[in-house]
Amino acid sequence: MRSEELNEAYVTGLLTDLEVEVPRLQAELGQAKERASAVGGELTALVRRLDACKHAQEDSQARGKRIVLEIGEKNLRIASLHQEIAGLKRRSEDLKTEMERVGDGAIQRRLRRDRAKISVQIEDRDTEVSKRRAEVEVLRQELVAAEKTHEDERDRARFILRELDQLQGQLPSPYLYTGLFDHMVARAHCRYYLEPNLEAWQGEVGAAIAQVLELHRELRLGKYRLDKNSDIVGGRAMATAEGLHAAVALGNLPLGLELFRIASDPGLFFHQIFNIFRVWCLGLYLEGRHLELKELLRIHQYAPGLRGGYAQTYLGLLANDAVNLRAGLVAIVRDEWEMWRDASAVRGAGVVNLGALALLRLAHERGMSVSLPAATVPPRLLPTVMRPLPPPRLAATPPVRRGA
């Protein structure tokens, strides 16, 4: 990054647009929330009904699998009994032939008794075969009922999903939240660059983080279809990654931990996606899961560009290696500046590098002293100068509701 690329004229131009966009997005989100409030209760009830349908489907499917296994076991037992009966009948015929050969006498009487015992054994097995067949028939009926329940619940879920789609159309678009976050932090950065006010910057960035946190709470509660918004779940969204790093940059590590836990999902740990990679790097570090973090870093430590920069930084952080850490931060600052210069990005969000500030905060927490002269890392925002915000009282993270 060249220092002349970031100057007062450039930032003033960015801020001019942001001062218009942020109020517009806030008003649009506020109006959407107001409209959504009318259907909030109905939407919650539908989500609960959908959950009940899904649980019923899962139960009936699991019951069906158990029944199929039980039917298979009983059929195997019936087949085994038939083999035993066939063997006993052959033995009985052999005894009859032997009786006819020896004629009357003690040997014939003994053979007759043996044959009578075999007949009893055959009858016992025939009785068990009949019993097993009756049990299989009952199980088949139960299987039909389970399959019907599964089909009925699936049809009911489809109907509820159609209703949900209609109601969800009245909810604020999840991209309003992410867009508002991007523009709010961009405005905060530009304002700070032109007129440094630490408290104002902290407050504006904190308010922006609240938008991302609210979005992920709504996603967790099942108010949005995850399959239709897959690019913002599991940490994929740029706003999620930036919000998490912003919380840590502010010194509010508990808030960062809460956002990680509510936004991430082990079932969606697609770390080949860059934002998911850096969300999990920071989240694993905050949770103290350093062995898992090292395994993740080993996979990506030789990656080019930003991914490699983050991997190098975390490896330096874990090893208390200031040289490696600084080299990684230099790569992050350089490459993220280029990333935010893209025409499709909210360019003002790159005026302050939240990722570098967050990692410098973590280094400071470990007692490491690292200097990083860069235009996008203002000295007054460094952890050695900026006092962290007090941690909030964290609410319980709601469970994930999939597919709602």
JSON list of C-alpha atoms in Angstrom, two decimals, residues 5 19 22 34 40 73 101 118 127 167 176 191 198 206 225 319 322 347 391 398 402:
[
{"chain": "A", "resi": 5, "resn": "GLU", "atom": "CA", "xyz": [-3.39, 6.35, -2.00]},
{"chain": "A", "resi": 19, "resn": "GLU", "atom": "CA", "xyz": [-23.29, 10.29, 4.95]},
{"chain": "A", "resi": 22, "resn": "VAL", "atom": "CA", "xyz": [-26.06, 5.19, 6.12]},
{"chain": "A", "resi": 34, "resn": "GLU", "atom": "CA", "xyz": [-41.82, -2.09, 11.55]},
{"chain": "A", "resi": 40, "resn": "GLY", "atom": "CA", "xyz": [-43.55, -11.59, 14.20]},
{"chain": "A", "resi": 73, "resn": "GLU", "atom": "CA", "xyz": [-33.90, -60.08, 12.08]},
{"chain": "A", "resi": 101, "resn": "ARG", "atom": "CA", "xyz": [-35.95, -102.23, 8.33]},
{"chain": "A", "resi": 118, "resn": "ILE", "atom": "CA", "xyz": [-38.47, -85.05, 16.71]},
{"chain": "A", "resi": 127, "resn": "THR", "atom": "CA", "xyz": [-45.35, -72.68, 16.40]},
{"chain": "A", "resi": 167, "resn": "LEU", "atom": "CA", "xyz": [-44.17, -14.10, 5.75]},
{"chain": "A", "resi": 176, "resn": "LEU", "atom": "CA", "xyz": [-29.84, -4.89, 4.75]},
{"chain": "A", "resi": 191, "resn": "ARG", "atom": "CA", "xyz": [-14.96, 10.32, 10.12]},
{"chain": "A", "resi": 198, "resn": "LEU", "atom": "CA", "xyz": [-11.74, 7.82, 19.64]},
{"chain": "A", "resi": 206, "resn": "GLY", "atom": "CA", "xyz": [-19.97, -0.96, 18.33]},
{"chain": "A", "resi": 225, "resn": "ARG", "atom": "CA", "xyz": [-34.45, -19.77, 5.10]},
{"chain": "A", "resi": 319, "resn": "ALA", "atom": "CA", "xyz": [4.72, -19.12, 18.88]},
{"chain": "A", "resi": 322, "resn": "ALA", "atom": "CA", "xyz": [7.16, -11.20, 16.67]},
{"chain": "A", "resi": 347, "resn": "ARG", "atom": "CA", "xyz": [-14.37, 1.28, 0.02]},
{"chain": "A", "resi": 391, "resn": "PRO", "atom": "CA", "xyz": [-17.66, -6.46, 28.19]},
{"chain": "A", "resi": 398, "resn": "PRO", "atom": "CA", "xyz": [-30.04, -19.87, 20.75]},
{"chain": "A", "resi": 402, "resn": "ARG", "atom": "CA", "xyz": [-31.76, -25.50, 10.05]}
]
